[in-house]
XYZ file of C-alpha atoms in Angstrom:
82
model
C -5.962 4.335 -4.491
C -2.567 3.868 -2.984
C -1.308 6.234 -0.296
C 2.261 6.119 0.983
C 3.156 8.332 3.887
C 3.729 8.715 7.613
C 5.636 5.419 7.753
C 2.758 3.330 6.394
C 1.082 2.364 3.150
C -2.676 2.102 2.717
C -4.854 1.187 -0.229
C -8.511 2.199 -0.476
C -11.189 1.821 -3.123
C -14.807 2.945 -3.392
C -17.206 0.028 -3.910
C -20.916 -0.491 -4.402
C -23.192 -2.026 -1.790
C -23.091 -5.462 -3.483
C -19.329 -5.884 -2.986
C -18.641 -8.730 -0.570
C -14.913 -9.270 -1.173
C -12.374 -6.704 -2.365
C -8.810 -7.782 -3.188
C -5.688 -5.778 -3.977
C -3.860 -7.917 -6.562
C -0.127 -7.422 -7.119
C 1.541 -8.891 -10.200
C 4.429 -11.183 -9.227
C 6.642 -13.481 -11.345
C 5.052 -16.549 -9.682
C 1.479 -15.254 -10.077
C -0.862 -12.852 -8.386
C -0.379 -11.898 -4.746
C -3.727 -10.979 -3.173
C -4.391 -8.825 -0.127
C -7.955 -8.571 1.154
C -9.221 -5.062 1.861
C -10.972 -5.989 5.089
C -11.742 -2.578 6.576
C -14.939 -0.863 5.431
C -16.259 2.609 6.100
C -19.383 3.535 4.170
C -18.695 2.785 0.526
C -14.915 2.558 0.951
C -12.888 -0.618 1.525
C -9.289 -0.288 2.653
C -6.332 -2.023 4.267
C -2.929 -1.163 5.599
C -0.322 -2.858 3.415
C 2.631 -4.443 5.261
C 5.977 -2.731 4.709
C 7.887 -4.036 1.693
C 4.915 -5.804 0.083
C 4.192 -3.079 -2.469
C 7.242 -1.479 -4.055
C 7.625 1.369 -6.566
C 7.080 0.000 -10.062
C 4.865 -2.919 -8.967
C 1.852 -3.532 -11.197
C -1.404 -3.941 -9.308
C -5.168 -3.885 -9.687
C -8.345 -4.665 -7.781
C -10.767 -7.600 -7.952
C -14.278 -7.271 -6.505
C -16.687 -10.134 -5.816
C -20.345 -9.966 -4.884
C -23.715 -9.044 -6.369
C -23.176 -7.103 -9.600
C -19.403 -7.663 -9.617
C -17.188 -10.082 -11.548
C -14.120 -11.249 -9.609
C -12.488 -12.481 -12.837
C -12.097 -8.855 -14.005
C -8.980 -6.994 -12.904
C -9.745 -3.300 -12.366
C -6.911 -0.802 -12.728
C -6.293 2.104 -10.387
C -7.172 5.250 -12.403
C -4.901 7.328 -10.159
C -1.823 5.116 -10.565
C 1.350 6.746 -11.842
C 4.094 5.033 -13.790
């Protein structure tokens, strides 16, 4: 999920071993902005999100590609708050 604190924003998600690409997808008026979660530790993929990219109220989800995953499906963050 999304963590904001200590002057930085990070997003992490648990993934299965078949996940090859994990993308944080932010809904924008012009389309979907995608940020690759390039760091991996065990079964968790994460990335530090640049300041100002993700703002309160933004709608976002995750796309996962790889064996057993369908990148066309947008997964919602179950811990997100409105």
